[in-house]
PDB file of C-alpha atoms in Angstrom:
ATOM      1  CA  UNK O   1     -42.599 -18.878   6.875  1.00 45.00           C
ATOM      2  CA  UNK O   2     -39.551 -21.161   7.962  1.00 43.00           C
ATOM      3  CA  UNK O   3     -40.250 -23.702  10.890  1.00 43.00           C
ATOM      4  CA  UNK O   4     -38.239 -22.303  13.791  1.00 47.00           C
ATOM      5  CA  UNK O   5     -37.305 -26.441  14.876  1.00 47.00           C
ATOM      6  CA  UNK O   6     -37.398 -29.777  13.491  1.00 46.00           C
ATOM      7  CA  UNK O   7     -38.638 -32.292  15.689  1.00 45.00           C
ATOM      8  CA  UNK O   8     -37.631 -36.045  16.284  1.00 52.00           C
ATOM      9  CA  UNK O   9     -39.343 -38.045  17.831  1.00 52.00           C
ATOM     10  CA  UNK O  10     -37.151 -40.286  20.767  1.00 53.00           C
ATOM     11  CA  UNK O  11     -37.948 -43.174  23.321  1.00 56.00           C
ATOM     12  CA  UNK O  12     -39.887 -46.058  22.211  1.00 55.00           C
ATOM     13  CA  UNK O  13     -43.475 -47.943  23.105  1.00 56.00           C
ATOM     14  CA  UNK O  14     -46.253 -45.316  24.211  1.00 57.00           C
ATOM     15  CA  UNK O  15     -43.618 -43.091  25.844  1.00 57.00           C
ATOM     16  CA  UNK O  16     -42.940 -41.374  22.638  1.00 55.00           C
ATOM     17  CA  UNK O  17     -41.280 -37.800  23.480  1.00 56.00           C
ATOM     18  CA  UNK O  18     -40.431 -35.245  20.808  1.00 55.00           C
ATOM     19  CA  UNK O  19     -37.354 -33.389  20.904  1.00 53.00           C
ATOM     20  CA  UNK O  20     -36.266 -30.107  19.523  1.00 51.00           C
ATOM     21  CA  UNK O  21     -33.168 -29.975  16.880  1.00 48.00           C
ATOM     22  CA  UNK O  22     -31.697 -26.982  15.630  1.00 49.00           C
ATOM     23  CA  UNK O  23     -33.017 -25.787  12.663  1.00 46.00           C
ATOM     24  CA  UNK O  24     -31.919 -26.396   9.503  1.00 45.00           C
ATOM     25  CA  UNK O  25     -32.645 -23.540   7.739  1.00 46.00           C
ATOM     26  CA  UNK O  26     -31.668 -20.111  10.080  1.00 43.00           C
ATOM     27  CA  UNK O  27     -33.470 -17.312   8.019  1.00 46.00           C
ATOM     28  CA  UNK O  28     -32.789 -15.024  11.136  1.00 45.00           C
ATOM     29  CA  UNK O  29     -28.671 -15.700   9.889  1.00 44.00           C
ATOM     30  CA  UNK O  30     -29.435 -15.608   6.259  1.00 44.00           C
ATOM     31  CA  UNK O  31     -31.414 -12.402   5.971  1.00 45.00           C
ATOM     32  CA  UNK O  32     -28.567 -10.713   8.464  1.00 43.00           C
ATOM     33  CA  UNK O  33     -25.938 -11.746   5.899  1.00 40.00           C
ATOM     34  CA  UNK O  34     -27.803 -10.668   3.069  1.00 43.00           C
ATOM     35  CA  UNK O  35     -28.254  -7.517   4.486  1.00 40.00           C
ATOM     36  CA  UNK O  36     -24.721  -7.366   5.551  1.00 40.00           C
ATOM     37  CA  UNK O  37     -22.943  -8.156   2.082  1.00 40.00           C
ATOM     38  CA  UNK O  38     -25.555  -5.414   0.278  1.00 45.00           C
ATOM     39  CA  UNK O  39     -24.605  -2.914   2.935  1.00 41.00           C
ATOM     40  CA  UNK O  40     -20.764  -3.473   2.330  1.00 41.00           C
ATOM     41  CA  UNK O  41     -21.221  -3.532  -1.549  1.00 43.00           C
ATOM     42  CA  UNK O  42     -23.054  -0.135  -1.113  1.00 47.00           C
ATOM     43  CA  UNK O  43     -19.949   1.013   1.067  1.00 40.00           C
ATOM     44  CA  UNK O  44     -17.422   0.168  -1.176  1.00 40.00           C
ATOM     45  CA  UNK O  45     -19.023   1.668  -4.236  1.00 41.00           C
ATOM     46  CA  UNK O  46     -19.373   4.874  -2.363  1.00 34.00           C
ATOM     47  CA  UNK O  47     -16.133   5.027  -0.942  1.00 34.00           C
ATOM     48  CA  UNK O  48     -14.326   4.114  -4.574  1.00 32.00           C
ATOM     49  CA  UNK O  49     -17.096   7.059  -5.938  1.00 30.00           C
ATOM     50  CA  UNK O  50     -15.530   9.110  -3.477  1.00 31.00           C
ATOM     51  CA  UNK O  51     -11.829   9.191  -4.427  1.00 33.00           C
ATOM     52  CA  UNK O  52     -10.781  11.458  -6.702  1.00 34.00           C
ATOM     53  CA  UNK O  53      -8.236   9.972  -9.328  1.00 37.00           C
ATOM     54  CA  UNK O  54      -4.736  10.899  -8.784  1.00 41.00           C
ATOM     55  CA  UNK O  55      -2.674  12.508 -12.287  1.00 46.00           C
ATOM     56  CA  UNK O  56      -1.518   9.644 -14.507  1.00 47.00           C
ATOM     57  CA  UNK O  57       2.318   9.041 -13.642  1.00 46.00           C
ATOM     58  CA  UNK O  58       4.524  10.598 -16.898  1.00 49.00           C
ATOM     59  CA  UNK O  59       5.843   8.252 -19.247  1.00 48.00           C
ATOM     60  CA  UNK O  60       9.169   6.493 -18.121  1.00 61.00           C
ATOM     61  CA  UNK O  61       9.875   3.571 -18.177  1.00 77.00           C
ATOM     62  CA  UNK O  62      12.571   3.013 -14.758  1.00 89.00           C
ATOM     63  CA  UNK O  63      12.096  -0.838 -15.279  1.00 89.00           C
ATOM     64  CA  UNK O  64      15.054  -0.434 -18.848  1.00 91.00           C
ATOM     65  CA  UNK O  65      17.629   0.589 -16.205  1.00 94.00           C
ATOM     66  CA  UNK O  66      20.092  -1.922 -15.217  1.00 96.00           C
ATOM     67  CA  UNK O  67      20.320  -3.072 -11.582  1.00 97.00           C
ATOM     68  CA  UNK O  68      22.943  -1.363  -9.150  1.00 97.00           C
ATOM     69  CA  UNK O  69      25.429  -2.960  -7.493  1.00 96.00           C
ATOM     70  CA  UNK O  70      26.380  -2.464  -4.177  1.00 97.00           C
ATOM     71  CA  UNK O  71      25.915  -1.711  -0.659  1.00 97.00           C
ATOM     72  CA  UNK O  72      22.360  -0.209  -0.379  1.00 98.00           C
ATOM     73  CA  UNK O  73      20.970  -1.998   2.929  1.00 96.00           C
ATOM     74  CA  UNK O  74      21.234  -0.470   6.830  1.00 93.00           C
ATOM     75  CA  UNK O  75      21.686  -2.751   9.400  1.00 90.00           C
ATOM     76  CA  UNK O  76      18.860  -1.479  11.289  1.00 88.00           C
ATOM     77  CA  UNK O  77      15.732  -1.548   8.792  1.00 89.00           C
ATOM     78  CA  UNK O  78      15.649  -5.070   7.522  1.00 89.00           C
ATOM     79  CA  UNK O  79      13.897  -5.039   3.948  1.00 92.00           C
ATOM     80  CA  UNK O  80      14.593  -1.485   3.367  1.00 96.00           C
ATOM     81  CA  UNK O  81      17.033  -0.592   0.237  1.00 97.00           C
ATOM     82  CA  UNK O  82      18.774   2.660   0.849  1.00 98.00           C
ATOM     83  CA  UNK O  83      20.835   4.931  -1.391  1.00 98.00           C
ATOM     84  CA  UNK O  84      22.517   8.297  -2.127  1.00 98.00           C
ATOM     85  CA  UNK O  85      22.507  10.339  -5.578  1.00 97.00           C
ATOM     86  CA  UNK O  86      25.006  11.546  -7.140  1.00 96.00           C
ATOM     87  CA  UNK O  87      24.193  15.568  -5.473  1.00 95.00           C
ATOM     88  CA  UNK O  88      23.841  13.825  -2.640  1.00 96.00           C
ATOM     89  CA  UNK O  89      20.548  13.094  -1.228  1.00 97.00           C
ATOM     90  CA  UNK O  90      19.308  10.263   0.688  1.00 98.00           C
ATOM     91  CA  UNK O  91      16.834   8.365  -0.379  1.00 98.00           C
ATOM     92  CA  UNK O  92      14.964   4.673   0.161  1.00 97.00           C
ATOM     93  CA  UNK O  93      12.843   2.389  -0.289  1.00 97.00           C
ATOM     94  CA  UNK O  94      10.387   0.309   1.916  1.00 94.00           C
ATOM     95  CA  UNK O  95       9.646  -3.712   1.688  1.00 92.00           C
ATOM     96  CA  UNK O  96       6.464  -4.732   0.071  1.00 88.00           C
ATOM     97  CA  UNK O  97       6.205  -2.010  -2.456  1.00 85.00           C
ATOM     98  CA  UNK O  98       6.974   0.850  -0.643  1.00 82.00           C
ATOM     99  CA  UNK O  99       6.861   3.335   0.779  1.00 94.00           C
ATOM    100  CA  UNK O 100       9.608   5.420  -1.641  1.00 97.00           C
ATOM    101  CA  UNK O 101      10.530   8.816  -0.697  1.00 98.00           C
ATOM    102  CA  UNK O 102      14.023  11.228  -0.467  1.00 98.00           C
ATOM    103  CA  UNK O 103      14.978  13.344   2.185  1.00 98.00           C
ATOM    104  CA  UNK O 104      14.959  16.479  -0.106  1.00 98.00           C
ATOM    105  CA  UNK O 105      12.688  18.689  -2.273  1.00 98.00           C
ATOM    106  CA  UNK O 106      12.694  20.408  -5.732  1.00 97.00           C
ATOM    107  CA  UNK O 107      12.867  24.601  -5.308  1.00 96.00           C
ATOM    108  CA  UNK O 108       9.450  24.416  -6.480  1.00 96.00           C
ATOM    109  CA  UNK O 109       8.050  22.496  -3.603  1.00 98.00           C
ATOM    110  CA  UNK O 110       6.343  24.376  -0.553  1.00 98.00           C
ATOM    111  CA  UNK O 111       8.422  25.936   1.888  1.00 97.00           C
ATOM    112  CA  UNK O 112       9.183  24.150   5.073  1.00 98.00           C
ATOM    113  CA  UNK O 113       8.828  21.008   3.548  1.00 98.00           C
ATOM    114  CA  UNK O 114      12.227  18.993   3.082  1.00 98.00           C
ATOM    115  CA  UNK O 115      10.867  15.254   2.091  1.00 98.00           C
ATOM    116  CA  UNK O 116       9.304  13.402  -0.794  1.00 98.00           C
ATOM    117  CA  UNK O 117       7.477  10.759  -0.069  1.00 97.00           C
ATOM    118  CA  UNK O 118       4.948   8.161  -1.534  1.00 97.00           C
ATOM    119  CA  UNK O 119       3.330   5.218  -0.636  1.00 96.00           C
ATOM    120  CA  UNK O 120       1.493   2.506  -2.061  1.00 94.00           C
ATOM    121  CA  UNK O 121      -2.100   3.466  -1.369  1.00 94.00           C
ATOM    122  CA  UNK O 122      -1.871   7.468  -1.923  1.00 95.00           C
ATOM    123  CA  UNK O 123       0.059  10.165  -3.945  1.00 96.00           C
ATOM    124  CA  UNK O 124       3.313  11.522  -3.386  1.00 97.00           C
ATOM    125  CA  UNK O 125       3.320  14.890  -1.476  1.00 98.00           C
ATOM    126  CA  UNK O 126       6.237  16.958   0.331  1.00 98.00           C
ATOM    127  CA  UNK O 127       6.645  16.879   3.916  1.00 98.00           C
ATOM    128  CA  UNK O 128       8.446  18.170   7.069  1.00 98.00           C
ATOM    129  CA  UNK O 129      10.307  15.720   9.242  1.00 97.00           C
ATOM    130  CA  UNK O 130      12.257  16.680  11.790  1.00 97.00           C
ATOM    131  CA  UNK O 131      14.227  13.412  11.259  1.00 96.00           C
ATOM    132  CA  UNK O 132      16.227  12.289   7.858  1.00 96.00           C
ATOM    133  CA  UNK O 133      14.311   9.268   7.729  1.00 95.00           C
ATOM    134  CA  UNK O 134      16.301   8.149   4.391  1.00 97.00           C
ATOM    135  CA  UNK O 135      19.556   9.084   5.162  1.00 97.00           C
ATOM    136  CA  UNK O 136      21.932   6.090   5.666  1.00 97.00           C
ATOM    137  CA  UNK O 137      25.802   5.693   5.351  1.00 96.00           C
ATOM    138  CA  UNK O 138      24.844   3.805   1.710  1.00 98.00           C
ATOM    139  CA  UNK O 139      26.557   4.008  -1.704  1.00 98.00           C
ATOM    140  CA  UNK O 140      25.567   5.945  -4.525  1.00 98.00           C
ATOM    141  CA  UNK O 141      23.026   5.055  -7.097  1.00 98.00           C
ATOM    142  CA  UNK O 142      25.060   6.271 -10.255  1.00 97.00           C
ATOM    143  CA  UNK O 143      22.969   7.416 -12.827  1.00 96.00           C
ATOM    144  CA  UNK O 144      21.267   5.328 -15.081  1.00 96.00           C
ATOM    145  CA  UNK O 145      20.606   2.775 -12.517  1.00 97.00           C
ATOM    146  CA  UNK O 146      18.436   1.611 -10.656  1.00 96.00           C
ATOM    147  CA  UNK O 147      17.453  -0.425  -7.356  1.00 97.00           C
ATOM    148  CA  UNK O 148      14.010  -2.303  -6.690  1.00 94.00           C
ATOM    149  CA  UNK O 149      12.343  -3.874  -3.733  1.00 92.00           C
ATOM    150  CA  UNK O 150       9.019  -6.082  -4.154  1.00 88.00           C
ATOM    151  CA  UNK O 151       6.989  -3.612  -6.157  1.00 86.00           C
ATOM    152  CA  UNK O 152       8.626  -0.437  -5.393  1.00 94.00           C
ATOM    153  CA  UNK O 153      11.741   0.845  -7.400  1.00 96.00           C
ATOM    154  CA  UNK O 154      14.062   4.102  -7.382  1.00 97.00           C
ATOM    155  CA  UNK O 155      16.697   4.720 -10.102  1.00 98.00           C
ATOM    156  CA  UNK O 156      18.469   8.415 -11.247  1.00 97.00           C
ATOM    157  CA  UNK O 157      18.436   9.622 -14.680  1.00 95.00           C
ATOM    158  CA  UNK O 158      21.448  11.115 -16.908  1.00 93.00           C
ATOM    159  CA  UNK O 159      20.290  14.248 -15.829  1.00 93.00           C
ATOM    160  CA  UNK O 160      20.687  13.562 -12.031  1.00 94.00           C
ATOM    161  CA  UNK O 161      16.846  13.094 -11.410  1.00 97.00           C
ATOM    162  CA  UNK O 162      15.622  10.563  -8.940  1.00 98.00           C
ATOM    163  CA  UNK O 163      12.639   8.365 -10.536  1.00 97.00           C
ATOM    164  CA  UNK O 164      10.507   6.541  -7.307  1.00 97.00           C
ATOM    165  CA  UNK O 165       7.091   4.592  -8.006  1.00 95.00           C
ATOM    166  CA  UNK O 166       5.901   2.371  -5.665  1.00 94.00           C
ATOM    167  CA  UNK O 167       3.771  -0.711  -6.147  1.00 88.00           C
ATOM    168  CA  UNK O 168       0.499   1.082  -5.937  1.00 89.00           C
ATOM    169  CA  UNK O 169       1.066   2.905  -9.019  1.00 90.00           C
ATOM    170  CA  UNK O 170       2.533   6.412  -7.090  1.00 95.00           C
ATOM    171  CA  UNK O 171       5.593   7.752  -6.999  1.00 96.00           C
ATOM    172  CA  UNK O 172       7.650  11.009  -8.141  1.00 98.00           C
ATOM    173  CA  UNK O 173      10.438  12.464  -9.918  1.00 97.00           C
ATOM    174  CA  UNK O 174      12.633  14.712  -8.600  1.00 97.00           C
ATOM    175  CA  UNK O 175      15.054  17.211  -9.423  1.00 97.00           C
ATOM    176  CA  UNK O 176      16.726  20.124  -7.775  1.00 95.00           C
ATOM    177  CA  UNK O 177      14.625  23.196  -9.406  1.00 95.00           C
ATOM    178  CA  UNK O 178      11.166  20.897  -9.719  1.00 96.00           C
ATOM    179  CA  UNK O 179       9.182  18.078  -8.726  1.00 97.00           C
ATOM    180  CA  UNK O 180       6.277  15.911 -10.506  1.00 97.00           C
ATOM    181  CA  UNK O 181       4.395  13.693  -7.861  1.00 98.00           C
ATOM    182  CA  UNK O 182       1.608  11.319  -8.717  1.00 95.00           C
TER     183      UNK O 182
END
C-alpha cells in the first residue's frame, strides 16, 4: 500500500549505506484521524438529535427599554450587575451572558423552590438555595428599565414584572402570581 520509509542513500565510493527517513506519507495517522473526525461528527449529530427544543421565548422586546442608572455592582462579584425591583426582590446578572436569575418565585411555581434562574446553555427552572445568591445592598431597577451585561439583560415592566434572557436565548419573566421560563 504506502511504503512504511523512504530511503537515502549516504557515504560515498563503494561504501554506499542506505538510511531510513521518516515517512512521508503516515497512513497509520491519517486513517486514525479520519476515523476520529467521522466518529465526532456522528457524536455531535446524535447528541443535537437528542435535545429536545426548549418553548420559544414570548414576544418582548427588553432591548426598547432605556438603560438604568445607578449603583447596580457588589464589590465582591466583579462583572456581575445586581439590582432590586420595585416589590423588592433581588435579582442579577452574570458576566458573559449570564447566568440571570431572582431570588424569588411566582405563586405558581413549585413549592420549596424560592429562585429563578437561567443560564446560557439551558432553560430557566425554579430552585431551592439555601443562600440569596442575588441579593445585594443595590438600587432599584424602576420600571421600564433595564440593565445589560455582555449578552444577558434584566429590565421590569409597568406592571412590576422582571424580564431576564440570557445570551443563549433563555430566560424568564416573572411576576408575583406566575412565571413563564424558557
Amino acid at each position: 500500500m504506502y511504503p512504511t520509509a523512504v530511503y537515502r542513500e549516504t557515504g560515498g565510493g563503494g561504501g554506499r549505506k542506505r538510511r531510513a527517513l521518516p515517512s512521508v506519507r503516515r497512513p497509520h495517522r491519517e486513517r486514525t484521524w479520519s476515523w476520529c473526525l467521522r466518529l465526532l461528527a456522528g457524536l455531535s449529530g446524535a447528541v443535537i438529535a437528542a435535545v429536545p427544543a426548549a418553548a420559544a421565548p414570548p414576544p418582548d422586546d427588553i432591548d426598547s427599554y432605556p438603560l438604568a442608572h445607578g449603583n447596580y455592582t457588589a464589590p465582591d462579584n466583579y462583572g456581575w450587575l445586581y439590582f432590586k425591583t420595585p416589590g423588592g426582590w433581588g435579582c442579577g446578572i452574570g458576566p458573559n451572558g449570564g447566568p440571570v436569575g431572582c431570588d424569588a418565585v411566582a405563586r405558581d411555581a413549585p413549592p420549596g423552590t424560592n429562585q429563578t434562574y437561567a443560564i446560557i446553555y439551558a432553560p430557566a427552572e425554579y430552585r431551592h438555595s439555601d443562600t440569596a445568591s442575588f441579593t445585594h445592598n443595590v438600587d432599584v431597577l424602576l420600571a421600564g428599565q433595564r440593565l445589560q451585561s455582555l449578552g444577558g439583560a434584566c429590565a421590569v415592566d409597568n406592571q412590576g414584572a422582571v424580564h431576564c434572557q440570557t445570551g443563549g436565548g433563555h430566560g424568564f419573566i416573572l411576576s408575583p402570581d406566575h412565571g413563564v421560563l424558557w
